[in-house]
Coordinates of N, CA, C and O in Angstrom, one line a residue:
M751 N 100.6 73.4 114.5 CA 100.5 73.5 113.0 C 101.3 72.3 112.4 O 102.4 72.1 112.8
T752 N 100.7 71.7 111.5 CA 101.4 70.5 110.8 C 102.3 70.9 109.7 O 102.3 72.1 109.2
Q753 N 103.1 70.0 109.3 CA 104.1 70.3 108.2 C 103.3 70.5 106.9 O 103.8 71.4 106.1
E754 N 102.3 69.8 106.7 CA 101.5 70.0 105.5 C 100.9 71.4 105.4 O 100.8 72.1 104.4
T755 N 100.4 71.9 106.6 CA 99.8 73.2 106.6 C 100.9 74.3 106.4 O 100.7 75.2 105.6
L756 N 102.0 74.1 107.0 CA 103.1 75.1 106.8 C 103.6 75.1 105.3 O 103.9 76.1 104.7
S757 N 103.7 73.9 104.8 CA 104.1 73.7 103.4 C 103.1 74.4 102.4 O 103.5 75.1 101.5
A758 N 101.9 74.2 102.7 CA 100.9 74.9 101.8 C 100.9 76.4 102.0 O 100.8 77.2 101.0
F759 N 101.1 76.9 103.2 CA 101.2 78.3 103.5 C 102.4 78.9 102.7 O 102.2 79.9 102.0
F760 N 103.6 78.3 102.9 CA 104.8 78.9 102.2 C 104.7 78.7 100.7 O 105.2 79.5 100.0
G761 N 104.0 77.7 100.2 CA 103.8 77.5 98.8 C 103.0 78.6 98.2 O 103.3 79.2 97.2
W762 N 101.8 78.9 98.8 CA 101.0 79.9 98.3 C 101.6 81.3 98.5 O 101.4 82.2 97.7
L763 N 102.4 81.5 99.6 CA 103.1 82.8 99.8 C 104.1 83.0 98.7 O 104.2 84.1 98.2
T764 N 104.8 81.9 98.3 CA 105.7 82.0 97.2 C 105.0 82.4 95.9 O 105.5 83.3 95.2
V765 N 103.9 81.8 95.6 CA 103.1 82.0 94.4 C 102.7 83.5 94.4 O 102.8 84.2 93.4
L766 N 102.1 83.9 95.5 CA 101.7 85.3 95.6 C 102.8 86.3 95.4 O 102.6 87.3 94.6
H767 N 103.9 86.1 96.0 CA 105.0 87.1 95.9 C 105.6 87.0 94.5 O 106.0 88.1 94.0
L768 N 105.8 85.8 93.9 CA 106.3 85.8 92.6 C 105.4 86.4 91.6 O 105.8 87.0 90.6
G769 N 104.1 86.3 91.8 CA 103.1 87.0 90.9 C 103.2 88.5 91.0 O 103.2 89.2 90.0
L770 N 103.3 89.0 92.3 CA 103.5 90.4 92.5 C 104.8 90.9 91.9 O 104.9 92.0 91.3
F771 N 105.9 90.1 92.0 CA 107.2 90.5 91.5 C 107.1 90.5 89.9 O 107.6 91.5 89.3
T772 N 106.5 89.5 89.3 CA 106.3 89.5 87.9 C 105.5 90.7 87.4 O 105.9 91.3 86.4
L773 N 104.4 91.0 88.1 CA 103.6 92.1 87.7 C 104.4 93.4 87.8 O 104.3 94.3 86.9
S774 N 105.1 93.6 88.9 CA 106.0 94.8 89.0 C 107.0 94.9 87.9 O 107.2 96.0 87.4
A775 N 107.7 93.8 87.6 CA 108.7 93.9 86.6 C 108.1 94.2 85.2 O 108.7 95.0 84.5
I776 N 106.9 93.6 84.9 CA 106.3 93.9 83.6 C 105.9 95.4 83.6 O 106.0 96.1 82.5
L777 N 105.3 95.9 84.7 CA 104.9 97.3 84.7 C 106.1 98.2 84.5 O 106.0 99.3 83.8
V778 N 107.2 97.9 85.1 CA 108.4 98.7 85.0 C 108.9 98.7 83.6 O 109.3 99.7 83.0
L779 N 108.8 97.5 82.9 CA 109.3 97.4 81.6 C 108.4 98.2 80.6 O 108.9 98.8 79.7
L780 N 107.1 98.2 80.8 CA 106.1 98.8 79.9 C 106.1 100.3 80.2 O 105.8 101.1 79.2
A781 N 106.2 100.8 81.4 CA 106.0 102.2 81.7 C 107.3 102.8 82.3 O 107.2 103.6 83.2
R782 N 108.5 102.4 81.9 CA 109.7 102.8 82.5 C 109.9 104.3 82.4 O 110.2 105.0 83.4
D783 N 109.7 104.9 81.2 CA 110.0 106.3 81.1 C 108.9 107.2 81.9 O 109.3 108.1 82.6
W784 N 107.7 106.7 81.9 CA 106.7 107.5 82.6 C 106.9 107.4 84.1 O 106.8 108.4 84.8
A785 N 107.2 106.2 84.6 CA 107.5 106.0 86.0 C 108.7 106.7 86.5 O 108.7 107.4 87.5
A786 N 109.8 106.7 85.7 CA 111.0 107.4 86.0 C 110.8 108.9 86.1 O 111.2 109.6 87.0
S787 N 110.1 109.4 85.1 CA 109.8 110.9 85.1 C 108.9 111.3 86.2 O 109.1 112.4 86.9
L788 N 107.9 110.5 86.5 CA 107.0 110.8 87.6 C 107.7 110.8 89.0 O 107.6 111.8 89.7
H789 N 108.5 109.8 89.2 CA 109.2 109.7 90.5 C 110.3 110.7 90.6 O 110.7 111.2 91.7
A790 N 110.9 111.0 89.5 CA 112.0 112.0 89.4 C 111.4 113.4 89.8 O 112.0 114.2 90.6
R791 N 110.2 113.7 89.3 CA 109.6 115.0 89.7 C 109.2 115.0 91.1 O 109.3 116.0 91.8
M792 N 108.6 113.9 91.6 CA 108.1 113.8 93.0 C 109.2 114.0 94.0 O 109.0 114.6 95.0
F793 N 110.4 113.4 93.7 CA 111.4 113.3 94.7 C 112.7 114.1 94.4 O 113.7 114.1 95.1
G794 N 112.6 114.8 93.2 CA 113.7 115.7 92.8 C 115.0 114.9 92.5 O 116.1 115.3 92.8
L795 N 114.8 113.8 91.8 CA 115.9 112.9 91.4 C 116.1 112.9 89.9 O 115.2 113.3 89.2
A796 N 117.2 112.5 89.4 CA 117.4 112.3 88.0 C 116.7 111.0 87.6 O 116.7 110.1 88.3
P797 N 116.1 111.0 86.4 CA 115.5 109.8 85.9 C 116.4 108.5 85.9 O 115.9 107.4 86.2
A798 N 117.6 108.7 85.7 CA 118.6 107.6 85.7 C 118.7 107.0 87.1 O 118.8 105.8 87.3
D799 N 118.7 107.9 88.1 CA 118.7 107.4 89.5 C 117.5 106.7 89.9 O 117.5 105.7 90.6
V800 N 116.3 107.1 89.4 CA 115.1 106.4 89.7 C 115.1 105.0 89.1 O 114.7 104.1 89.7
S801 N 115.6 104.9 87.8 CA 115.7 103.6 87.2 C 116.6 102.7 88.0 O 116.3 101.5 88.1
L802 N 117.7 103.2 88.4 CA 118.6 102.4 89.2 C 118.0 101.9 90.5 O 118.1 100.8 91.0
T803 N 117.3 102.8 91.2 CA 116.6 102.5 92.4 C 115.5 101.4 92.2 O 115.4 100.5 93.0
I804 N 114.8 101.5 91.2 CA 113.7 100.5 90.9 C 114.4 99.2 90.6 O 113.9 98.1 91.1
Y805 N 115.5 99.2 89.9 CA 116.2 97.9 89.6 C 116.7 97.3 90.9 O 116.6 96.1 91.1
R806 N 117.3 98.1 91.8 CA 117.8 97.6 93.1 C 116.6 97.1 93.9 O 116.7 96.1 94.6
W807 N 115.5 97.8 93.9 CA 114.3 97.4 94.7 C 113.8 96.0 94.2 O 113.5 95.1 95.0
L808 N 113.8 95.8 92.9 CA 113.3 94.5 92.3 C 114.3 93.4 92.7 O 113.9 92.3 93.0
G809 N 115.6 93.7 92.7 CA 116.6 92.7 93.1 C 116.5 92.3 94.5 O 116.5 91.1 94.9
T810 N 116.3 93.3 95.4 CA 116.2 93.1 96.8 C 114.9 92.3 97.1 O 114.9 91.4 97.9
Y811 N 113.8 92.7 96.4 CA 112.5 92.0 96.6 C 112.7 90.5 96.2 O 112.2 89.6 96.9
K812 N 113.4 90.2 95.1 CA 113.5 88.9 94.6 C 114.3 88.1 95.7 O 114.0 86.9 96.0
L813 N 115.4 88.6 96.2 CA 116.2 87.9 97.3 C 115.3 87.7 98.5 O 115.4 86.6 99.1
M814 N 114.5 88.6 98.9 CA 113.6 88.5 100.0 C 112.6 87.4 99.8 O 112.2 86.6 100.7
I815 N 112.1 87.2 98.6 CA 111.2 86.2 98.3 C 111.9 84.8 98.5 O 111.3 83.9 99.1
F816 N 113.1 84.7 98.0 CA 113.8 83.5 98.1 C 114.1 83.1 99.6 O 114.0 82.0 100.0
A817 N 114.4 84.2 100.4 CA 114.8 83.9 101.8 C 113.6 83.7 102.7 O 113.7 82.9 103.6
T818 N 112.5 84.3 102.4 CA 111.3 84.2 103.4 C 110.2 83.4 102.9 O 109.3 83.0 103.7
A819 N 110.1 83.0 101.6 CA 109.0 82.2 101.1 C 109.4 81.0 100.4 O 109.1 79.9 100.8
L820 N 110.3 81.1 99.4 CA 110.7 79.9 98.7 C 111.6 79.0 99.5 O 111.5 77.8 99.4
G821 N 112.6 79.6 100.2 CA 113.5 78.8 101.0 C 112.8 78.0 102.0 O 113.1 76.7 102.1
P822 N 111.9 78.5 102.9 CA 111.2 77.7 103.8 C 110.4 76.6 103.1 O 110.3 75.5 103.6
W823 N 109.7 76.9 102.0 CA 108.9 75.9 101.3 C 109.8 74.8 100.8 O 109.4 73.6 101.0
I824 N 111.0 75.1 100.2 CA 111.9 74.0 99.8 C 112.4 73.2 101.0 O 112.4 72.0 100.9
A825 N 112.7 73.8 102.1 CA 113.1 73.1 103.3 C 112.0 72.2 103.8 O 112.3 71.0 104.2
L826 N 110.8 72.6 103.8 CA 109.7 71.7 104.2 C 109.5 70.6 103.2 O 109.1 69.5 103.6
Q827 N 109.7 70.8 102.0 CA 109.6 69.7 101.0 C 110.6 68.7 101.1 O 110.4 67.5 100.9
L828 N 111.8 69.1 101.6 CA 112.9 68.1 101.8 C 112.8 67.3 103.0 O 113.5 66.3 103.2
I829 N 112.0 67.7 104.0 CA 111.9 67.0 105.3 C 111.1 65.8 105.0 O 110.1 65.7 104.4

């Protein structure tokens, strides 16, 4: 596999993940109360706990995007 192929792969992977992250964040912002109440009923949690869990999930997902997609793409660009 060539450097150009890997760079293209990680570039598109980054775009895909950032798009999914942005969509998830927008949906959480628009439907926060509905999502929190739905998941609270499904799992027997308080709505505040559900909101905190979603916030942590988005933060973890963002870090994973940086570590597994954006980081390798930047490293390949610097080579």
